[in-house]
Coordinates of C-alpha atoms and ligand atoms in Angstrom, one line a residue:
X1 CA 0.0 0.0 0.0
X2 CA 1.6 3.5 -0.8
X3 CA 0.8 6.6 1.5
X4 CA -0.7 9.1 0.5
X5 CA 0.1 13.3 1.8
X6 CA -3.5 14.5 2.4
X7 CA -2.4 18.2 1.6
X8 CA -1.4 16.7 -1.5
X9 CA -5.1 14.4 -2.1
X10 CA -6.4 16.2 -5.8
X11 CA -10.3 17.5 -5.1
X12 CA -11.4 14.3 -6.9
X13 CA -9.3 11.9 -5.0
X14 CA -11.0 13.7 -1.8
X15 CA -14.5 13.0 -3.1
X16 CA -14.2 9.6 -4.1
X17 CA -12.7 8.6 -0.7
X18 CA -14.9 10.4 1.2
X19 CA -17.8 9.5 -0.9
X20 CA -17.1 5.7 -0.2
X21 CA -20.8 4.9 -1.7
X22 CA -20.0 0.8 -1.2
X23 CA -21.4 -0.1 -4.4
X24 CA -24.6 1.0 -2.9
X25 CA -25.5 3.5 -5.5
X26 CA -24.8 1.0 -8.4
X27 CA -27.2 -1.6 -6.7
X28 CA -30.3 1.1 -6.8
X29 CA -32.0 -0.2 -10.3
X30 CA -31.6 -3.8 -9.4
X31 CA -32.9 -3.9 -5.9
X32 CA -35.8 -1.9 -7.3
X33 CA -36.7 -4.0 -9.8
X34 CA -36.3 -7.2 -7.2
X35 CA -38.8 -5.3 -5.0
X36 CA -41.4 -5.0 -7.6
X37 CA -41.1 -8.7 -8.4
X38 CA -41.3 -9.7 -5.1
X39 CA -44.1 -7.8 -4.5
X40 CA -46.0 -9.3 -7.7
X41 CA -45.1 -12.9 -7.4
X42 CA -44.4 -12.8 -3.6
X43 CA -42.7 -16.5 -2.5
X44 CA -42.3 -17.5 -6.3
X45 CA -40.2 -14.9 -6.8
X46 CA -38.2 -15.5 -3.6
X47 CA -37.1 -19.3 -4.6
X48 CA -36.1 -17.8 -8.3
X49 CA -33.5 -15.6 -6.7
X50 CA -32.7 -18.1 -4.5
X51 CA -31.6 -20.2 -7.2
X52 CA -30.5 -17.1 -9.0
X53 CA -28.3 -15.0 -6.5
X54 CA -27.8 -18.3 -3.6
X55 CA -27.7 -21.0 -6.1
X56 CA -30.0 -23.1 -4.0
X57 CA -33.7 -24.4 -4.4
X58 CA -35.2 -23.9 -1.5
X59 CA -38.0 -26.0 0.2
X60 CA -39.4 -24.5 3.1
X61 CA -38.8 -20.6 3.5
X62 CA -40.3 -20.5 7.1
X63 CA -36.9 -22.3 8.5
X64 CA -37.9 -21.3 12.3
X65 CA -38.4 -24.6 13.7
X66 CA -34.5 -25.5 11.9
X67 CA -33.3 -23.0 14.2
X68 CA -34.3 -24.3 17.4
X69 CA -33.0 -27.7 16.3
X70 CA -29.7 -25.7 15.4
X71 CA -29.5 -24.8 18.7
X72 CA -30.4 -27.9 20.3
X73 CA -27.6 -29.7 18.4
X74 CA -24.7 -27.0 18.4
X75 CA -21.3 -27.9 19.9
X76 CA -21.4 -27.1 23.4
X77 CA -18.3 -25.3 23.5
X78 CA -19.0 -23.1 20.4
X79 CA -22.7 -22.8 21.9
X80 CA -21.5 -21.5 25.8
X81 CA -19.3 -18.5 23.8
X82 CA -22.6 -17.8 22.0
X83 CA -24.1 -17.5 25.4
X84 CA -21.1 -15.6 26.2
X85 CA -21.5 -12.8 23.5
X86 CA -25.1 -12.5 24.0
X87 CA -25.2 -11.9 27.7
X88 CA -22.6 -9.1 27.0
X89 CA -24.6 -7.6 24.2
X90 CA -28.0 -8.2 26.9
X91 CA -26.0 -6.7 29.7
X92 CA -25.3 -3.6 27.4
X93 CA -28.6 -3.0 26.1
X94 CA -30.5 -3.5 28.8
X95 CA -28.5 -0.2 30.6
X96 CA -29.7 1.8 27.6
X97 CA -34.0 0.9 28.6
X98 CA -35.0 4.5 29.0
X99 CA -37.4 4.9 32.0
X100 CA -41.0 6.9 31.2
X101 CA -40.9 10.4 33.4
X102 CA -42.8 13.3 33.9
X103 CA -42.1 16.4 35.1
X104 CA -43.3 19.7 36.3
X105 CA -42.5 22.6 34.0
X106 CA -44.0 25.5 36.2
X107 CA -47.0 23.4 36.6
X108 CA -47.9 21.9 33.4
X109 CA -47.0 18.2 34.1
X110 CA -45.3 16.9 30.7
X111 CA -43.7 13.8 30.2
X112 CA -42.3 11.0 27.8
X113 CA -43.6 6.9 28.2
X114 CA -41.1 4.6 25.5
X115 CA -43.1 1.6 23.9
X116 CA -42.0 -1.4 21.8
X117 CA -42.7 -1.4 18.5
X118 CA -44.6 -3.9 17.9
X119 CA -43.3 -6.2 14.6
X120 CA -39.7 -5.8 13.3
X121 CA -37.7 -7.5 10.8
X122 CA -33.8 -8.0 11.9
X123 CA -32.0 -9.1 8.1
X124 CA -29.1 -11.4 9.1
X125 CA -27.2 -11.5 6.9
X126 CA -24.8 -14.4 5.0
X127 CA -23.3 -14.6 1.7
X128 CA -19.6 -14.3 1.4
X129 CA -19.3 -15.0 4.8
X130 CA -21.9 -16.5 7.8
X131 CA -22.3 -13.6 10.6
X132 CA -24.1 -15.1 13.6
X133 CA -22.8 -12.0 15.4
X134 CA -24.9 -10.1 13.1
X135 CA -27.8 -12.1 14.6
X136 CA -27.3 -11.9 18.2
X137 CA -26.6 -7.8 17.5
X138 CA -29.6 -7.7 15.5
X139 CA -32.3 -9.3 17.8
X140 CA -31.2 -8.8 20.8
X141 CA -31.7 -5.2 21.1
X142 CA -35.3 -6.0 19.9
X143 CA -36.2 -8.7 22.6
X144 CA -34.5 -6.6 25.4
X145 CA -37.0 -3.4 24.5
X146 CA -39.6 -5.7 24.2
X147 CA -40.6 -6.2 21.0
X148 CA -43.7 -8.5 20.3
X149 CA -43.1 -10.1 17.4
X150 CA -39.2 -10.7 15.7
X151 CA -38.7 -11.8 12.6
X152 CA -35.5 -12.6 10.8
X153 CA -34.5 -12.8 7.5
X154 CA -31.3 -15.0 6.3
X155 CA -29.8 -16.1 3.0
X156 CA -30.8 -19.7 2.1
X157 CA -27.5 -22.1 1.4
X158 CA -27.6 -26.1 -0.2
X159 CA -26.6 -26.5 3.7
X160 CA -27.9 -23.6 6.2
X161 CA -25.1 -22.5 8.3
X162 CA -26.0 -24.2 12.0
X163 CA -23.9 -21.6 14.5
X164 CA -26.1 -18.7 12.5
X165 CA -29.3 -20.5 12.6
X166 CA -28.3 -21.2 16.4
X167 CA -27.1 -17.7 17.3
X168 CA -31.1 -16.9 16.5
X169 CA -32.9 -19.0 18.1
X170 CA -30.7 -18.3 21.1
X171 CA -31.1 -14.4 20.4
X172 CA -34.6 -14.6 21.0
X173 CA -36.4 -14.9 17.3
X174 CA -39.6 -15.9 16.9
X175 CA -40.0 -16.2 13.3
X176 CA -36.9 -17.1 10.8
X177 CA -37.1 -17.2 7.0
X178 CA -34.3 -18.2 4.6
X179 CA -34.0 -15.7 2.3
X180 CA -31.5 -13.1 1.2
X181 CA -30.6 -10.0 -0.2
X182 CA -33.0 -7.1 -1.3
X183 CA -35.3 -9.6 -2.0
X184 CA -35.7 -10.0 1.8
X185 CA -36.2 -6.6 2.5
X186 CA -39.2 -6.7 0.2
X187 CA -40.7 -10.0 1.9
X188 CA -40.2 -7.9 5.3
X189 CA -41.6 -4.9 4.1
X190 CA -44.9 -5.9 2.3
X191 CA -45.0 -9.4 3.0
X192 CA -45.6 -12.5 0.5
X193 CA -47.8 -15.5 1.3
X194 CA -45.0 -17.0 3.8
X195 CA -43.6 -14.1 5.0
X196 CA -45.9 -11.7 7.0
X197 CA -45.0 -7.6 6.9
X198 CA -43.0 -6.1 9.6
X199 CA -43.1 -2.4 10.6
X200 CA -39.5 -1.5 10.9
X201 CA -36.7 -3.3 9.1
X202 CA -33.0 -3.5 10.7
X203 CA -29.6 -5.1 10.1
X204 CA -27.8 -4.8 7.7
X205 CA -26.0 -6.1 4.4
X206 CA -24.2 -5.9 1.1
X207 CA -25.2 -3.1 -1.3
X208 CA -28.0 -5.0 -2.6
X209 CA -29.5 -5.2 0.9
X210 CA -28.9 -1.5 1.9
X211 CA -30.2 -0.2 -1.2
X212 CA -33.4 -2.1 -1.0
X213 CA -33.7 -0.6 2.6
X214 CA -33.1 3.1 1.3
X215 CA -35.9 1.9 -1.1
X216 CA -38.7 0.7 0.9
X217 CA -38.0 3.5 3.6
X218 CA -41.4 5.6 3.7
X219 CA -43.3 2.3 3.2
X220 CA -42.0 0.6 6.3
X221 CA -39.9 2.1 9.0
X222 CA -35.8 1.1 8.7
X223 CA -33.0 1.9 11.7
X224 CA -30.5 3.2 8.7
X225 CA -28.1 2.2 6.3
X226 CA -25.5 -0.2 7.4
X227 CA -23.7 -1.3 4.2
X228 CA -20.3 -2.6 3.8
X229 CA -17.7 -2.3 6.2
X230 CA -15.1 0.7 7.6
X231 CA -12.4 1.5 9.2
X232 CA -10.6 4.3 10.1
X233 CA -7.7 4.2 12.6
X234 CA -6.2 7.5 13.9
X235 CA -2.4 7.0 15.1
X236 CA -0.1 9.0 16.1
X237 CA 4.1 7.8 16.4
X238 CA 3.4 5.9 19.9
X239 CA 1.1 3.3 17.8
X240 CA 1.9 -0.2 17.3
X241 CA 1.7 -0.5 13.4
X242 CA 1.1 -4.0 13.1
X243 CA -2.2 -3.5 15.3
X244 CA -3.0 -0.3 13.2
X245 CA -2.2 -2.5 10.1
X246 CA -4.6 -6.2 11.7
X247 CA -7.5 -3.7 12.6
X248 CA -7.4 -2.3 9.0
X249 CA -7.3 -6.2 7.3
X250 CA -9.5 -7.5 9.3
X251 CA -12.3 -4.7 8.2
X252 CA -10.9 -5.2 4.7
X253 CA -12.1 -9.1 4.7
X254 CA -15.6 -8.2 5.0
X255 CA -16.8 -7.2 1.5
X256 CA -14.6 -5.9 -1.2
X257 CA -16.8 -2.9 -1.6
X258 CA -15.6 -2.4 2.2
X259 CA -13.7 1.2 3.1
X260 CA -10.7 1.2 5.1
X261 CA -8.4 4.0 6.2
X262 CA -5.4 4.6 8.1
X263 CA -4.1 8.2 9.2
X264 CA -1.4 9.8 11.3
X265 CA 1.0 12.1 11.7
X266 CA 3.8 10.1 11.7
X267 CA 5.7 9.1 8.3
X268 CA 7.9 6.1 9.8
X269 CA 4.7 5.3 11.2
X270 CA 2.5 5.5 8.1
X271 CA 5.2 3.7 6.1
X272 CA 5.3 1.3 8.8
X273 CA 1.7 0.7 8.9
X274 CA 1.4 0.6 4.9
X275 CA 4.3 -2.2 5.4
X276 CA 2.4 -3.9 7.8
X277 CA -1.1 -4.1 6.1
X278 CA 0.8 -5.5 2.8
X279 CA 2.6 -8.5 4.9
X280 CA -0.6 -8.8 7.1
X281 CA -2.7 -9.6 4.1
X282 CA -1.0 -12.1 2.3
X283 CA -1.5 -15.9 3.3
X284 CA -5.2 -14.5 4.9
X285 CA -8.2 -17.0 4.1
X286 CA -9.8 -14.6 2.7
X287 CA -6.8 -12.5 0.7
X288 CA -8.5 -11.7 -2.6
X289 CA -11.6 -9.9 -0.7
X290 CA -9.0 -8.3 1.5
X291 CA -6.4 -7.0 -1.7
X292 CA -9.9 -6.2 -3.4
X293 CA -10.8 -3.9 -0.8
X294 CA -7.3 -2.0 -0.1
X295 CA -6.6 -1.6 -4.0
X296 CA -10.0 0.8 -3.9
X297 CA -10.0 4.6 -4.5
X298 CA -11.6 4.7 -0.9
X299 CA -8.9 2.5 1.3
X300 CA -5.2 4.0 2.0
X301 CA -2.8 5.2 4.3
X302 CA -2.7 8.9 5.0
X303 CA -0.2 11.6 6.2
X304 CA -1.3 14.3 8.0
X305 CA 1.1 17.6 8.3
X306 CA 0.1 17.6 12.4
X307 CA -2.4 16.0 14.7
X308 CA -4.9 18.1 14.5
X309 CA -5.4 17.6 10.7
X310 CA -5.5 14.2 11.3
X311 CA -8.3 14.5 13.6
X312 CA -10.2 16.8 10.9
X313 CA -9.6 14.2 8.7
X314 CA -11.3 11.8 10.9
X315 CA -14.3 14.0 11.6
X316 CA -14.8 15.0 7.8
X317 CA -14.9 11.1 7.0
X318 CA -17.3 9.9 10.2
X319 CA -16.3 6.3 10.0
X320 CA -18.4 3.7 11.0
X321 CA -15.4 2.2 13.4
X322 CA -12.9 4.7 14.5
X323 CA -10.1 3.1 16.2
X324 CA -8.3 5.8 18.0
X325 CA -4.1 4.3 18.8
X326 CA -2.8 7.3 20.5
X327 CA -1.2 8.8 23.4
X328 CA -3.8 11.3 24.7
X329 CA -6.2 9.1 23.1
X330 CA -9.2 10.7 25.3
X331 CA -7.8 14.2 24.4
X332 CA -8.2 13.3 20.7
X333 CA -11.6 12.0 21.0
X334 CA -13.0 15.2 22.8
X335 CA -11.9 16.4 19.0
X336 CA -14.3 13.9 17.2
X337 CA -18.2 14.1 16.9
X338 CA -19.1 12.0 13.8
X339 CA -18.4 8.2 14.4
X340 CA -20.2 4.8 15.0
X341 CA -18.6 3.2 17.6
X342 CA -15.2 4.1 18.9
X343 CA -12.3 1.8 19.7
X344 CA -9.5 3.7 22.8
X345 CA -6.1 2.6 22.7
X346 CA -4.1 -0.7 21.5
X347 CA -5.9 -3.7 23.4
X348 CA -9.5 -2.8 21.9
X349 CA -9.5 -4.1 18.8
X350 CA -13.0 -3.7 16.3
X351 CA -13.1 -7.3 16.5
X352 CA -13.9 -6.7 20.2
X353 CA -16.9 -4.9 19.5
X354 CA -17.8 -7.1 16.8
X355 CA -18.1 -9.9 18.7
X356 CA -18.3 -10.3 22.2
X357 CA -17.5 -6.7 24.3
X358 CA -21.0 -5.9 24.4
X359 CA -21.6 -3.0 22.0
X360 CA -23.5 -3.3 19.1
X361 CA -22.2 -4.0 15.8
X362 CA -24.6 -2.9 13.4
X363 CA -23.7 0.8 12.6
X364 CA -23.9 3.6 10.5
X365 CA -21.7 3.3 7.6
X366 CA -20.8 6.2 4.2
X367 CA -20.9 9.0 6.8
X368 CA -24.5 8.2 8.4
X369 CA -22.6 8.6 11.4
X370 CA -23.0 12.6 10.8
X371 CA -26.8 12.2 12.0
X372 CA -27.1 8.7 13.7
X373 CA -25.3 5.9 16.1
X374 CA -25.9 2.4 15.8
X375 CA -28.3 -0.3 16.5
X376 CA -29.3 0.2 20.2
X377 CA -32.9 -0.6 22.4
X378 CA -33.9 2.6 21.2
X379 CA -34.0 1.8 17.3
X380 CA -36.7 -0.5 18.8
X381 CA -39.1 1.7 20.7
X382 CA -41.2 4.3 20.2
X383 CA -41.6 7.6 22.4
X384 CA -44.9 9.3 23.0
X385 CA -44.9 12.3 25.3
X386 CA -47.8 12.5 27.9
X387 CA -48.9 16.3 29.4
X388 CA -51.9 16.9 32.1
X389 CA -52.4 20.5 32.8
X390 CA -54.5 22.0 35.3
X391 CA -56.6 25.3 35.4
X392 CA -54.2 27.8 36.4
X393 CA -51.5 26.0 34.5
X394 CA -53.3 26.3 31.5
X395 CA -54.3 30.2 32.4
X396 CA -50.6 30.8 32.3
X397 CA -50.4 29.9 28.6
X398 CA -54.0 30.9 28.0
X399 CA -53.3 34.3 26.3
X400 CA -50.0 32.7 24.5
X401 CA -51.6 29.5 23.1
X402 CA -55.0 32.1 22.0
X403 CA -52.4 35.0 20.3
X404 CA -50.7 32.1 18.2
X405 CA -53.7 30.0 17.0
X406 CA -55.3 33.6 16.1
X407 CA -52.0 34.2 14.1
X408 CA -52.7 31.3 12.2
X409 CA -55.6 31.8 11.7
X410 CA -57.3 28.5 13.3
X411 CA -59.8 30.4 15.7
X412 CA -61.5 26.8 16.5
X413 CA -57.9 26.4 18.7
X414 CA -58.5 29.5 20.6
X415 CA -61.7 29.0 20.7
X416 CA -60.9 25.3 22.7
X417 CA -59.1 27.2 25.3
X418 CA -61.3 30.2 26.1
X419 CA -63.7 27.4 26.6
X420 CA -62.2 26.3 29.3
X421 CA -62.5 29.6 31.3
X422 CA -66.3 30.7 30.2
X423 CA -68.4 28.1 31.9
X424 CA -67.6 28.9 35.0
Ligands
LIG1 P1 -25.7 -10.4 2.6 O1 -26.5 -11.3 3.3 O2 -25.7 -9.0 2.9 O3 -26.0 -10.6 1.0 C1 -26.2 -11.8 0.4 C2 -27.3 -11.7 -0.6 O4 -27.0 -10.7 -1.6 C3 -27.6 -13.0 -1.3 O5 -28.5 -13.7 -0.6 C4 -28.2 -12.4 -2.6 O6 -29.6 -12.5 -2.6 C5 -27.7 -11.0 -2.7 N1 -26.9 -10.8 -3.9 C6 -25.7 -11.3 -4.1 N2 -25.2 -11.0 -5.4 C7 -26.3 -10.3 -6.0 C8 -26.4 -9.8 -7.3 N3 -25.5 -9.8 -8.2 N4 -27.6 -9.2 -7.5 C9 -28.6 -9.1 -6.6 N5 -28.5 -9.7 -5.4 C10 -27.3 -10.3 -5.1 O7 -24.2 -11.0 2.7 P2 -22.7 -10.6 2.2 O8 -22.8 -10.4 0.7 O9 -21.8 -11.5 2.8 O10 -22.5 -9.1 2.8 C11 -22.6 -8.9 4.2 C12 -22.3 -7.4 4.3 O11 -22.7 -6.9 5.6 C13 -20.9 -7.0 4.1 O12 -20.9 -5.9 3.2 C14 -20.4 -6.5 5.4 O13 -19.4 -5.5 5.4 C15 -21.7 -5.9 5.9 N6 -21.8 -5.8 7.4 C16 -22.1 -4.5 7.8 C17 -22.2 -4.2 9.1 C18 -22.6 -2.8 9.5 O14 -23.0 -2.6 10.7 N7 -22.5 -1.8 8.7 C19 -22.2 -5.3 10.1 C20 -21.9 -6.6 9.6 C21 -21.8 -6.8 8.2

């Protein structure tokens, strides 16, 4: 990998690495036109691009009761660091339950009361790659706010992949179906004859999937986008590069339409790091994906001229992981709004938080993290606010509520309040 001066990055260069669309923009026409088949020929259509897209035929699409005997039969020791993972994720998730309050504001008693949604779709998902993870960080949020009815989605396979079918059963599901891609976002969203219609869709996927999400948004409910996979790791000279450079191939293996970065002030350390991630790569399972993925306009190393521009860096690009391997590390996160999940100093790899720490996973990724986190117990509820008022409360407001609604012009609102005070 060469490294690259970031005074020195033309305006194009800039855009297309900040850009970073994942493929997700390409995919548009084709998950729209899956959608629309799906939604004509409902569970035909699904076992066409099953055969299609998974190259499988596939029997039964409701696959829930497979699960259960997945989990039933799984290796004991795989299955107890399962159970491992998922009381982590519980443990984590279950801090962030909001309580319902109320309070007095000079009076007027005004609160807020959090609700499950009621039926959601978590998409699994499993092509190049099975991601039980994916399932336990998908449903488990749901089941720990509450949520009445989870379904999951998962790509069908000749032979289903056990640990993944396990992971969600042991999550909590109570409905599974074995299909994939944007073709499952469809079922989710307006149902076929197996499937039954959810009312939020979350998880999340290749480009095909995400762009089918950013398609039936407005129909159905979704969390956000989570397409393929990124990195960015901000070092300064007291990093490790050889963690800097595993962090940065291990997001690479993901998807080769994955994003991965690397910046610092340091040159021996970006040349180090650039060293690193070459010699790191090779002889990896799943090298092709991972060379794919660091040979793209929107991977490299960087060279800031100081910290500082470094950290701008960072901000501008809002990664969906930002590893921070620094000496003030705290110091440089005060710097940083926009990111999805942050990793602090060299023993917290991503892989921690993709697996078993207890964050969640699923996160905002091409710079959603500007205006959203990740999946947490809140993507799962709803919030109404609540308000009892009483008469001199209301008298307080009574000449302010009167002068606005007879600003707008909706005298009937006025009218409503005076009412109040007339029949005495
Ligand atoms: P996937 O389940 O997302 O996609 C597989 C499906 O894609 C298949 O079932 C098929 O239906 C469809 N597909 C494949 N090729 C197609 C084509 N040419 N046309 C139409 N549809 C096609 O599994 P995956 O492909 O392994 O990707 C998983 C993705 O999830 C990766 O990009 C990974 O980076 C990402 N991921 C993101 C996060 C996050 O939080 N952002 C977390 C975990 C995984």
């Amino acid at each position: 990998m060469n490294v690259q001066c970031i005074s020195e990055l033309t305006p194009d260069e800039r855009r297309v690495l900040f850009k970073r669309s994942g493929g997700v923009t390409d995919a548009k026409d084709t998950a729209r036109e899956i959608i629309g088949r799906v939604r004509e020929e409902g569970d035909v259509a699904l076992r066409d691009y099953a055969r299609e897209f998974d190259g499988c035929e596939v029997g039964n699409i409701d696959i829930t009761a497979d699960a259960a005997r997945a989990s039933e039969e799984l290796d004991a020791d795989l299955r107890a660091h399962i159970e491992t993972a998922a009381a982590n994720i519980r443990a984590f998730h279950e801090a962030q339950v909001p309580d319902d309050w109320r309070q007095s504001f000079g009076g007027r008693e005004l609160g807020r009361r959090f609700r499950p949604i009621k039926r959601v779709g978590v998409y699994a998902p499993g092509g190049t790659a099975s991601y039980p993870s994916s399932a336990l960080m998908g449903i488990i949020p749901a089941a720990v706010a509450g949520v009445e009815h989870i379904a999951v989605a998962t790509p069908p396979a000749e032979t289903l992949d056990p640990v993944t079918l396990a992971a969600i059963h042991i999550a909590g599901a109570d409905a599974v179906y074995q299909v994939g891609g944007a073709q499952a976002v469809a079922a989710l969203a307006y149902g076929t004859e197996t499937v039954s219609s959810v009312e939020k869709i979350t998880g999340p996927g290749n480009r095909f999937v995400t762009a089918a999400k950013a398609d039936v948004r407005g129909d159905v409910d979704i969390d956000f986008l989570a397409g393929p996979s990124e990195i960015l790791v901000l070092a300064d000279s007291t990093a490790n590069p050889a963690f800097v450079a595993a962090d940065v191939v291990a997001q690479a293996e993901h998807d080769p339409n994955a994003s991965v970065v690397a910046v610092t002030d340091s040159e021996a350390l970006a040349e180090s790091i650039a060293e690193s991630i070459d010699a790191q790569a090779s002889g990896r399972e799943r090298e092709d994906i991972i060379r794919e993925t660091l040979s793209s306009d929107a991977s490299g190393v960087f060279l800031a001229r100081s910290i500082s521009e470094a950290v701008l860096f960072a901000e501008e690009y809002a990664p969906e992981h930002l590893s921070i391997q620094a000496d003030d590390d705290e110091a440089l996160l005060e710097r940083i709004d926009s990111a999805g999940s942050v990793f602090l100093g060299p023993y917290t790899p991503v892989a921690a938080g993709d697996y078993a720490s207890g964050t969640n996973h699923v996160l905002p990724t091409n710079g959603g993290a500007r205006v959203t986190g990740g999946l947490s117990v809140e993507t799962f509820l709803r919030s109404s606010t609540v308000q009892r008022l009483d008469r001199e409360s209301l008298s307080n407001i009574r000449d302010t509520i009167t002068a606005l609604a007879t600003a707008e012009g909706l005298e009937a609102h006025a009218v409503s309040v005076e009412r109040r005070f007339s029949e005495e």
